[in-house]
Amino acid sequence: MGKLEWSVPQPAQEEPVLHVYNSLTKRKDKFVPKNGRIVKWYNCGPTVYDASHMGHARNYVSQDVLRRILSDYFGYDVHFVQNVTDIDDKIIERARQNHLFDLFREETKSIAPPLLSQVQDAFNLYLRTKVAKGLPESDLPIEPGTEEASWTRISSQILDAGWKKAGLAREEKFEMYFQSAAKAHQALAAAHAKSSSENDSQAAAHLLIDEARDVLTTSLDAQYKSTISDPAISRNLAQYWEKEFFNDMARLNVREPDTITRVTEFIPEIVQFVDKVIANGYAYEAQGSVYFNTAHFDQAQNHSYAKLEPGKKNNLELLASGEGSLTSHVGQRSPADFALWKATKPGEPSWPSPWGQGRPGWHIECSVMASHILGENMDIHSGGIDLTFPHHDNEMAQSEAFHDCENWVNYFLHTGHLHIDGLKMSKSLKNFITIDEILKKFTPRQLRLSFIVAQWSAKVDFSESLMLGEVRSIETNFNNFFTNVKAFISQHEPNATPSEPRHKFGDAESSLIASYYDAQHAFRVALCDSFNTPDALAVLRDLVSKTNVYMNTRDNDLNIEIVQLVARWITKMLRIFGLSDGDSNEIGWGQSDGSSSGVTNVNREEILMPYLRALSTFRDGVRQLAIAKEGSALKDILALCDKLRDTDLVPLGVALDDQDSGKALVKLVPPAELQRARDEKKAQIEAKAAKKAAAAEMERQKRLQKLEKGRTPPEEMFKPPNVPEGTYQSWDDKGVPLTDGEGKELSKNQMKKVKKEWDAQQKAHAEFLDFTNTESKT
């Protein structure tokens, strides 16, 4: 019989395959890049006209996590391209309004009648054009000259919650408009109330102008926008906020894009792109503007408009919002048609084109820049869920019209909305929290954790309770795990050579290794399920729990190599999520302190541990001697040991955990964390002591009440004033009554009763005297 030939092993379990939720299909599709391991990815970047906020953090941190998983875990070669919108309606309008406001503020030297009149006119205009959007038809229009009466009525009505809710339904910015008008109205009233001497200063004028900023910018822009022609005004604003955006991203540990594109750097390519779309028959020129013909495109063979949100393609409100507030719509054939190129208007920057001076429409920029860098097809296009329609649908339509292809994007990944305490956050509504503000309360790691515990495509409800509850608990869980692992590693290193060589791989170790293998598989299953970070994080936490149990039960039999293996893998997986830094062999979060400063500390373990180990060894010896002896001196030694542990080493970030073996486990922990733990423990001890003292005092008072009955000597208990006058007429030498108030001898039963009461009082009085003597001595 011949030898058996080798055969390919059969897998014990099926290897999971990556599927991603694709907004194009509304399902989880198998991920198949078009060019092998190369992944072409375009991510919609920011429109830079204001500070970055929590919505940006949610979107870009989540996209960063997905990007890291694809490249660092699944091993794809990702080319990540991200744009910066550095010219659009919002930037132009904000830059122009800021410029006009700053000029007006600088030129105003005092509060004079012309200034008061101008602010009043601005208030009236703002009331008629902005606040009025939320008013019922019965209150419209607000006629010139009736503004003050209307304002009085509105100020009263808005206190009615139902009335305000109806106003917000008519105009979501209603409350914001009202608050801006209220600030201006209050500032005007204060300025009118002051004397001319009080108003005769630039500081007073600036106070009024600053309070009325929102109403003034609207008025100034309406009056003077046509006078602004310098393109540097918009460019300077965009450059400033772009720099701030990337600074915020660095603080959040978001990797820089491989390629950054800016709209103003691609104007020639945009003109060429639009020209070809016209040549292909899907766009038309009208009075210097160029519009995309959505109906013609939708009717064409092999083309379909609004692939992402087909049910919204006739939503005129959304279509208008995608065009921007400065779009004129002159020559537009249909409300569904969108601008590829906008003819210039006074007060706007412009560039030359075959159709005259103008500037790009919003949607065209991403199509041109992505096509220029990545070609006619890309694997992934990503952005926030609010961009699906019309922005991304319009992008796809014009790109497929340009390339004459059916599918410009293979997978669309959209991150879910961010809600703050249950309310959708919006920069336009001014209810947003900036990244700078949130990083004053929480660390970048905590913020990233808050997004990872939710699915990237789902809505996130961000709240204080989330951060102080689940997120803080998860971070503390990993903190404690890494601290303990490093302490055990340090403890085992000095005793590397055992006195009796033997392996440490028993049933407990086999069980932990099996859990480790299971966790690795479960982690991959989770990430293959459309990057399911909540489940993946739960896998890591479960493995941490099992490893903690192992470490806490093995004592001297602990196999440190297995613990290191598990801890290093957990660290590596957290690093893939962007939660830790450091080199590949390091255990824990790395040397970063986790704050928003991005400062990387020196390796404290490497520098301090030899000294700390010697100090701990000394303390161990002193402590063991004190435990073995008796006497007050030994108690003093123990107290000094505790002082070293609880007072001296805490500010240095050193924790000593006493163990049953007599040796302390040495840990390096952030000083603030140790101090907080010490203070909490102290507060708990003090609270417990206070509770105990209160209970003792309550017991003492109860006893006093009981003893108080024994204050009266038995010889006096049956005599006035302890009994009513005339109750008894005669007593024996012990104070026991012999006759009643009428001089009659007490009956046998009466004598028996009073003698019993007298005996009881004698006992109670003796207890009272004993207690008072004891109290006086203390």
PDB file of N, CA and C in Angstrom, residues 550-630:
ATOM      1  N   TYR A 550      -8.190  35.751  34.124  1.00  0.00           N
ATOM      2  CA  TYR A 550      -6.995  34.893  34.126  1.00  0.00           C
ATOM      3  C   TYR A 550      -5.894  35.511  34.988  1.00  0.00           C
ATOM      4  N   MET A 551      -5.606  36.799  34.806  1.00  0.00           N
ATOM      5  CA  MET A 551      -4.526  37.450  35.556  1.00  0.00           C
ATOM      6  C   MET A 551      -4.814  37.462  37.055  1.00  0.00           C
ATOM      7  N   ASN A 552      -6.068  37.627  37.413  1.00  0.00           N
ATOM      8  CA  ASN A 552      -6.428  37.738  38.828  1.00  0.00           C
ATOM      9  C   ASN A 552      -6.466  36.399  39.566  1.00  0.00           C
ATOM     10  N   THR A 553      -6.404  35.305  38.809  1.00  0.00           N
ATOM     11  CA  THR A 553      -6.522  33.987  39.468  1.00  0.00           C
ATOM     12  C   THR A 553      -5.259  33.144  39.378  1.00  0.00           C
ATOM     13  N   ARG A 554      -4.249  33.592  38.602  1.00  0.00           N
ATOM     14  CA  ARG A 554      -3.082  32.740  38.388  1.00  0.00           C
ATOM     15  C   ARG A 554      -1.914  33.079  39.307  1.00  0.00           C
ATOM     16  N   ASP A 555      -1.847  34.292  39.822  1.00  0.00           N
ATOM     17  CA  ASP A 555      -0.790  34.689  40.765  1.00  0.00           C
ATOM     18  C   ASP A 555       0.592  34.338  40.209  1.00  0.00           C
ATOM     19  N   ASN A 556       1.380  33.530  40.929  1.00  0.00           N
ATOM     20  CA  ASN A 556       2.739  33.208  40.481  1.00  0.00           C
ATOM     21  C   ASN A 556       2.764  32.252  39.290  1.00  0.00           C
ATOM     22  N   ASP A 557       1.619  31.617  38.987  1.00  0.00           N
ATOM     23  CA  ASP A 557       1.565  30.675  37.865  1.00  0.00           C
ATOM     24  C   ASP A 557       1.156  31.377  36.565  1.00  0.00           C
ATOM     25  N   LEU A 558       1.076  32.689  36.596  1.00  0.00           N
ATOM     26  CA  LEU A 558       0.630  33.439  35.421  1.00  0.00           C
ATOM     27  C   LEU A 558       1.630  33.293  34.275  1.00  0.00           C
ATOM     28  N   ASN A 559       1.115  33.003  33.073  1.00  0.00           N
ATOM     29  CA  ASN A 559       1.948  32.902  31.872  1.00  0.00           C
ATOM     30  C   ASN A 559       1.957  34.272  31.204  1.00  0.00           C
ATOM     31  N   ILE A 560       3.005  35.019  31.453  1.00  0.00           N
ATOM     32  CA  ILE A 560       3.051  36.403  31.002  1.00  0.00           C
ATOM     33  C   ILE A 560       3.123  36.518  29.491  1.00  0.00           C
ATOM     34  N   GLU A 561       3.686  35.496  28.812  1.00  0.00           N
ATOM     35  CA  GLU A 561       3.796  35.556  27.361  1.00  0.00           C
ATOM     36  C   GLU A 561       2.421  35.559  26.698  1.00  0.00           C
ATOM     37  N   ILE A 562       1.506  34.758  27.241  1.00  0.00           N
ATOM     38  CA  ILE A 562       0.157  34.726  26.670  1.00  0.00           C
ATOM     39  C   ILE A 562      -0.556  36.058  26.917  1.00  0.00           C
ATOM     40  N   VAL A 563      -0.375  36.600  28.108  1.00  0.00           N
ATOM     41  CA  VAL A 563      -0.977  37.901  28.418  1.00  0.00           C
ATOM     42  C   VAL A 563      -0.446  38.964  27.465  1.00  0.00           C
ATOM     43  N   GLN A 564       0.852  38.949  27.218  1.00  0.00           N
ATOM     44  CA  GLN A 564       1.438  39.904  26.274  1.00  0.00           C
ATOM     45  C   GLN A 564       0.878  39.719  24.871  1.00  0.00           C
ATOM     46  N   LEU A 565       0.740  38.482  24.446  1.00  0.00           N
ATOM     47  CA  LEU A 565       0.211  38.192  23.118  1.00  0.00           C
ATOM     48  C   LEU A 565      -1.184  38.795  22.953  1.00  0.00           C
ATOM     49  N   VAL A 566      -2.034  38.555  23.931  1.00  0.00           N
ATOM     50  CA  VAL A 566      -3.403  39.071  23.875  1.00  0.00           C
ATOM     51  C   VAL A 566      -3.407  40.595  23.918  1.00  0.00           C
ATOM     52  N   ALA A 567      -2.637  41.168  24.833  1.00  0.00           N
ATOM     53  CA  ALA A 567      -2.621  42.623  25.014  1.00  0.00           C
ATOM     54  C   ALA A 567      -2.095  43.336  23.771  1.00  0.00           C
ATOM     55  N   ARG A 568      -1.076  42.755  23.132  1.00  0.00           N
ATOM     56  CA  ARG A 568      -0.517  43.382  21.929  1.00  0.00           C
ATOM     57  C   ARG A 568      -1.531  43.339  20.779  1.00  0.00           C
ATOM     58  N   TRP A 569      -2.267  42.232  20.679  1.00  0.00           N
ATOM     59  CA  TRP A 569      -3.272  42.164  19.611  1.00  0.00           C
ATOM     60  C   TRP A 569      -4.396  43.160  19.865  1.00  0.00           C
ATOM     61  N   ILE A 570      -4.859  43.263  21.095  1.00  0.00           N
ATOM     62  CA  ILE A 570      -5.906  44.243  21.422  1.00  0.00           C
ATOM     63  C   ILE A 570      -5.423  45.655  21.110  1.00  0.00           C
ATOM     64  N   THR A 571      -4.170  45.953  21.481  1.00  0.00           N
ATOM     65  CA  THR A 571      -3.595  47.271  21.180  1.00  0.00           C
ATOM     66  C   THR A 571      -3.588  47.527  19.679  1.00  0.00           C
ATOM     67  N   LYS A 572      -3.182  46.516  18.922  1.00  0.00           N
ATOM     68  CA  LYS A 572      -3.107  46.651  17.467  1.00  0.00           C
ATOM     69  C   LYS A 572      -4.481  46.945  16.879  1.00  0.00           C
ATOM     70  N   MET A 573      -5.516  46.270  17.382  1.00  0.00           N
ATOM     71  CA  MET A 573      -6.857  46.500  16.859  1.00  0.00           C
ATOM     72  C   MET A 573      -7.360  47.898  17.223  1.00  0.00           C
ATOM     73  N   LEU A 574      -7.051  48.350  18.416  1.00  0.00           N
ATOM     74  CA  LEU A 574      -7.433  49.712  18.805  1.00  0.00           C
ATOM     75  C   LEU A 574      -6.683  50.740  17.972  1.00  0.00           C
ATOM     76  N   ARG A 575      -5.435  50.422  17.625  1.00  0.00           N
ATOM     77  CA  ARG A 575      -4.650  51.325  16.777  1.00  0.00           C
ATOM     78  C   ARG A 575      -5.288  51.426  15.392  1.00  0.00           C
ATOM     79  N   ILE A 576      -5.842  50.320  14.901  1.00  0.00           N
ATOM     80  CA  ILE A 576      -6.526  50.332  13.606  1.00  0.00           C
ATOM     81  C   ILE A 576      -7.707  51.292  13.633  1.00  0.00           C
ATOM     82  N   PHE A 577      -8.364  51.403  14.778  1.00  0.00           N
ATOM     83  CA  PHE A 577      -9.475  52.344  14.923  1.00  0.00           C
ATOM     84  C   PHE A 577      -8.995  53.787  15.134  1.00  0.00           C
ATOM     85  N   GLY A 578      -7.682  53.975  15.261  1.00  0.00           N
ATOM     86  CA  GLY A 578      -7.153  55.315  15.505  1.00  0.00           C
ATOM     87  C   GLY A 578      -7.219  55.730  16.958  1.00  0.00           C
ATOM     88  N   LEU A 579      -7.377  54.745  17.856  1.00  0.00           N
ATOM     89  CA  LEU A 579      -7.514  55.053  19.279  1.00  0.00           C
ATOM     90  C   LEU A 579      -6.187  55.059  20.021  1.00  0.00           C
ATOM     91  N   SER A 580      -5.144  54.518  19.432  1.00  0.00           N
ATOM     92  CA  SER A 580      -3.848  54.485  20.110  1.00  0.00           C
ATOM     93  C   SER A 580      -2.739  54.784  19.115  1.00  0.00           C
ATOM     94  N   ASP A 581      -1.570  55.112  19.645  1.00  0.00           N
ATOM     95  CA  ASP A 581      -0.413  55.357  18.793  1.00  0.00           C
ATOM     96  C   ASP A 581       0.742  54.502  19.298  1.00  0.00           C
ATOM     97  N   GLY A 582       1.966  54.864  18.977  1.00  0.00           N
ATOM     98  CA  GLY A 582       3.108  54.086  19.440  1.00  0.00           C
ATOM     99  C   GLY A 582       3.539  53.060  18.414  1.00  0.00           C
ATOM    100  N   ASP A 583       4.625  52.328  18.736  1.00  0.00           N
ATOM    101  CA  ASP A 583       5.134  51.343  17.783  1.00  0.00           C
ATOM    102  C   ASP A 583       4.330  50.051  17.856  1.00  0.00           C
ATOM    103  N   SER A 584       4.626  49.139  16.918  1.00  0.00           N
ATOM    104  CA  SER A 584       3.804  47.941  16.753  1.00  0.00           C
ATOM    105  C   SER A 584       3.882  46.984  17.929  1.00  0.00           C
ATOM    106  N   ASN A 585       4.973  47.032  18.721  1.00  0.00           N
ATOM    107  CA  ASN A 585       5.118  46.113  19.848  1.00  0.00           C
ATOM    108  C   ASN A 585       4.648  46.695  21.172  1.00  0.00           C
ATOM    109  N   GLU A 586       4.278  47.954  21.156  1.00  0.00           N
ATOM    110  CA  GLU A 586       3.900  48.622  22.402  1.00  0.00           C
ATOM    111  C   GLU A 586       2.504  48.194  22.844  1.00  0.00           C
ATOM    112  N   ILE A 587       2.310  48.122  24.123  1.00  0.00           N
ATOM    113  CA  ILE A 587       1.015  47.753  24.698  1.00  0.00           C
ATOM    114  C   ILE A 587       0.348  49.008  25.263  1.00  0.00           C
ATOM    115  N   GLY A 588      -0.912  49.199  24.936  1.00  0.00           N
ATOM    116  CA  GLY A 588      -1.654  50.329  25.501  1.00  0.00           C
ATOM    117  C   GLY A 588      -1.926  51.406  24.474  1.00  0.00           C
ATOM    118  N   TRP A 589      -2.294  52.565  24.979  1.00  0.00           N
ATOM    119  CA  TRP A 589      -2.667  53.686  24.124  1.00  0.00           C
ATOM    120  C   TRP A 589      -1.471  54.310  23.430  1.00  0.00           C
ATOM    121  N   GLY A 590      -0.278  53.982  23.852  1.00  0.00           N
ATOM    122  CA  GLY A 590       0.898  54.660  23.317  1.00  0.00           C
ATOM    123  C   GLY A 590       1.330  55.770  24.245  1.00  0.00           C
ATOM    124  N   GLN A 591       2.259  56.586  23.795  1.00  0.00           N
ATOM    125  CA  GLN A 591       2.810  57.618  24.664  1.00  0.00           C
ATOM    126  C   GLN A 591       2.025  58.919  24.658  1.00  0.00           C
ATOM    127  N   SER A 592       1.029  59.033  23.761  1.00  0.00           N
ATOM    128  CA  SER A 592       0.192  60.224  23.775  1.00  0.00           C
ATOM    129  C   SER A 592      -0.616  60.250  25.061  1.00  0.00           C
ATOM    130  N   ASP A 593      -0.820  61.446  25.594  1.00  0.00           N
ATOM    131  CA  ASP A 593      -1.589  61.557  26.836  1.00  0.00           C
ATOM    132  C   ASP A 593      -3.095  61.542  26.597  1.00  0.00           C
ATOM    133  N   GLY A 594      -3.490  61.409  25.323  1.00  0.00           N
ATOM    134  CA  GLY A 594      -4.921  61.329  25.003  1.00  0.00           C
ATOM    135  C   GLY A 594      -5.606  62.671  24.941  1.00  0.00           C
ATOM    136  N   SER A 595      -4.872  63.770  25.178  1.00  0.00           N
ATOM    137  CA  SER A 595      -5.485  65.094  25.138  1.00  0.00           C
ATOM    138  C   SER A 595      -5.481  65.609  23.710  1.00  0.00           C
ATOM    139  N   SER A 596      -6.104  66.774  23.520  1.00  0.00           N
ATOM    140  CA  SER A 596      -6.188  67.356  22.191  1.00  0.00           C
ATOM    141  C   SER A 596      -4.915  68.072  21.779  1.00  0.00           C
ATOM    142  N   SER A 597      -3.937  68.147  22.666  1.00  0.00           N
ATOM    143  CA  SER A 597      -2.707  68.852  22.333  1.00  0.00           C
ATOM    144  C   SER A 597      -1.859  68.096  21.342  1.00  0.00           C
ATOM    145  N   GLY A 598      -2.059  66.768  21.276  1.00  0.00           N
ATOM    146  CA  GLY A 598      -1.258  65.954  20.373  1.00  0.00           C
ATOM    147  C   GLY A 598       0.155  65.755  20.854  1.00  0.00           C
ATOM    148  N   VAL A 599       0.445  66.151  22.101  1.00  0.00           N
ATOM    149  CA  VAL A 599       1.800  66.031  22.634  1.00  0.00           C
ATOM    150  C   VAL A 599       2.110  64.583  22.938  1.00  0.00           C
ATOM    151  N   THR A 600       3.270  64.130  22.497  1.00  0.00           N
ATOM    152  CA  THR A 600       3.712  62.772  22.785  1.00  0.00           C
ATOM    153  C   THR A 600       4.745  62.823  23.891  1.00  0.00           C
ATOM    154  N   ASN A 601       4.490  62.089  24.954  1.00  0.00           N
ATOM    155  CA  ASN A 601       5.388  62.104  26.103  1.00  0.00           C
ATOM    156  C   ASN A 601       6.543  61.141  25.902  1.00  0.00           C
ATOM    157  N   VAL A 602       7.556  61.275  26.746  1.00  0.00           N
ATOM    158  CA  VAL A 602       8.659  60.324  26.739  1.00  0.00           C
ATOM    159  C   VAL A 602       8.167  59.002  27.303  1.00  0.00           C
ATOM    160  N   ASN A 603       8.937  57.956  27.097  1.00  0.00           N
ATOM    161  CA  ASN A 603       8.552  56.636  27.596  1.00  0.00           C
ATOM    162  C   ASN A 603       8.816  56.581  29.094  1.00  0.00           C
ATOM    163  N   ARG A 604       7.797  56.827  29.880  1.00  0.00           N
ATOM    164  CA  ARG A 604       7.949  56.899  31.332  1.00  0.00           C
ATOM    165  C   ARG A 604       8.350  55.558  31.920  1.00  0.00           C
ATOM    166  N   GLU A 605       7.783  54.462  31.350  1.00  0.00           N
ATOM    167  CA  GLU A 605       8.129  53.135  31.874  1.00  0.00           C
ATOM    168  C   GLU A 605       9.626  52.882  31.788  1.00  0.00           C
ATOM    169  N   GLU A 606      10.172  53.171  30.623  1.00  0.00           N
ATOM    170  CA  GLU A 606      11.584  52.874  30.380  1.00  0.00           C
ATOM    171  C   GLU A 606      12.499  53.672  31.303  1.00  0.00           C
ATOM    172  N   ILE A 607      12.148  54.920  31.550  1.00  0.00           N
ATOM    173  CA  ILE A 607      13.012  55.802  32.344  1.00  0.00           C
ATOM    174  C   ILE A 607      12.827  55.570  33.850  1.00  0.00           C
ATOM    175  N   LEU A 608      11.584  55.439  34.272  1.00  0.00           N
ATOM    176  CA  LEU A 608      11.314  55.439  35.710  1.00  0.00           C
ATOM    177  C   LEU A 608      11.275  54.062  36.361  1.00  0.00           C
ATOM    178  N   MET A 609      10.913  53.032  35.601  1.00  0.00           N
ATOM    179  CA  MET A 609      10.621  51.751  36.230  1.00  0.00           C
ATOM    180  C   MET A 609      11.771  51.168  37.053  1.00  0.00           C
ATOM    181  N   PRO A 610      13.026  51.237  36.626  1.00  0.00           N
ATOM    182  CA  PRO A 610      14.107  50.682  37.476  1.00  0.00           C
ATOM    183  C   PRO A 610      14.151  51.321  38.863  1.00  0.00           C
ATOM    184  N   TYR A 611      13.952  52.644  38.930  1.00  0.00           N
ATOM    185  CA  TYR A 611      13.983  53.351  40.211  1.00  0.00           C
ATOM    186  C   TYR A 611      12.754  53.007  41.053  1.00  0.00           C
ATOM    187  N   LEU A 612      11.623  52.924  40.378  1.00  0.00           N
ATOM    188  CA  LEU A 612      10.392  52.621  41.099  1.00  0.00           C
ATOM    189  C   LEU A 612      10.410  51.199  41.648  1.00  0.00           C
ATOM    190  N   ARG A 613      11.012  50.303  40.883  1.00  0.00           N
ATOM    191  CA  ARG A 613      11.076  48.918  41.341  1.00  0.00           C
ATOM    192  C   ARG A 613      11.940  48.812  42.602  1.00  0.00           C
ATOM    193  N   ALA A 614      13.061  49.538  42.623  1.00  0.00           N
ATOM    194  CA  ALA A 614      13.934  49.530  43.805  1.00  0.00           C
ATOM    195  C   ALA A 614      13.208  50.124  45.012  1.00  0.00           C
ATOM    196  N   LEU A 615      12.493  51.228  44.771  1.00  0.00           N
ATOM    197  CA  LEU A 615      11.742  51.872  45.850  1.00  0.00           C
ATOM    198  C   LEU A 615      10.651  50.934  46.365  1.00  0.00           C
ATOM    199  N   SER A 616       9.980  50.264  45.449  1.00  0.00           N
ATOM    200  CA  SER A 616       8.926  49.346  45.853  1.00  0.00           C
ATOM    201  C   SER A 616       9.483  48.162  46.648  1.00  0.00           C
ATOM    202  N   THR A 617      10.657  47.664  46.235  1.00  0.00           N
ATOM    203  CA  THR A 617      11.281  46.545  46.949  1.00  0.00           C
ATOM    204  C   THR A 617      11.618  46.940  48.383  1.00  0.00           C
ATOM    205  N   PHE A 618      12.144  48.155  48.541  1.00  0.00           N
ATOM    206  CA  PHE A 618      12.455  48.658  49.883  1.00  0.00           C
ATOM    207  C   PHE A 618      11.186  48.728  50.729  1.00  0.00           C
ATOM    208  N   ARG A 619      10.141  49.264  50.125  1.00  0.00           N
ATOM    209  CA  ARG A 619       8.891  49.388  50.849  1.00  0.00           C
ATOM    210  C   ARG A 619       8.336  48.015  51.222  1.00  0.00           C
ATOM    211  N   ASP A 620       8.456  47.035  50.310  1.00  0.00           N
ATOM    212  CA  ASP A 620       7.980  45.689  50.597  1.00  0.00           C
ATOM    213  C   ASP A 620       8.655  45.120  51.841  1.00  0.00           C
ATOM    214  N   GLY A 621       9.989  45.308  51.940  1.00  0.00           N
ATOM    215  CA  GLY A 621      10.732  44.776  53.086  1.00  0.00           C
ATOM    216  C   GLY A 621      10.312  45.423  54.384  1.00  0.00           C
ATOM    217  N   VAL A 622      10.225  46.743  54.404  1.00  0.00           N
ATOM    218  CA  VAL A 622       9.807  47.468  55.615  1.00  0.00           C
ATOM    219  C   VAL A 622       8.408  47.042  56.037  1.00  0.00           C
ATOM    220  N   ARG A 623       7.535  46.913  55.052  1.00  0.00           N
ATOM    221  CA  ARG A 623       6.148  46.570  55.345  1.00  0.00           C
ATOM    222  C   ARG A 623       6.034  45.160  55.930  1.00  0.00           C
ATOM    223  N   GLN A 624       6.798  44.224  55.388  1.00  0.00           N
ATOM    224  CA  GLN A 624       6.749  42.845  55.889  1.00  0.00           C
ATOM    225  C   GLN A 624       7.296  42.748  57.307  1.00  0.00           C
ATOM    226  N   LEU A 625       8.366  43.516  57.614  1.00  0.00           N
ATOM    227  CA  LEU A 625       8.904  43.551  58.976  1.00  0.00           C
ATOM    228  C   LEU A 625       7.856  44.070  59.955  1.00  0.00           C
ATOM    229  N   ALA A 626       7.172  45.127  59.546  1.00  0.00           N
ATOM    230  CA  ALA A 626       6.166  45.722  60.428  1.00  0.00           C
ATOM    231  C   ALA A 626       5.007  44.768  60.687  1.00  0.00           C
ATOM    232  N   ILE A 627       4.626  44.025  59.650  1.00  0.00           N
ATOM    233  CA  ILE A 627       3.526  43.072  59.794  1.00  0.00           C
ATOM    234  C   ILE A 627       3.915  41.934  60.740  1.00  0.00           C
ATOM    235  N   ALA A 628       5.199  41.544  60.706  1.00  0.00           N
ATOM    236  CA  ALA A 628       5.662  40.402  61.504  1.00  0.00           C
ATOM    237  C   ALA A 628       5.814  40.743  62.988  1.00  0.00           C
ATOM    238  N   LYS A 629       5.934  42.001  63.352  1.00  0.00           N
ATOM    239  CA  LYS A 629       6.149  42.427  64.743  1.00  0.00           C
ATOM    240  C   LYS A 629       4.906  43.111  65.289  1.00  0.00           C
ATOM    241  N   GLU A 630       4.996  43.488  66.592  1.00  0.00           N
ATOM    242  CA  GLU A 630       3.897  44.219  67.211  1.00  0.00           C
ATOM    243  C   GLU A 630       4.436  45.453  67.898  1.00  0.00           C
TER     244      GLU A 630
END
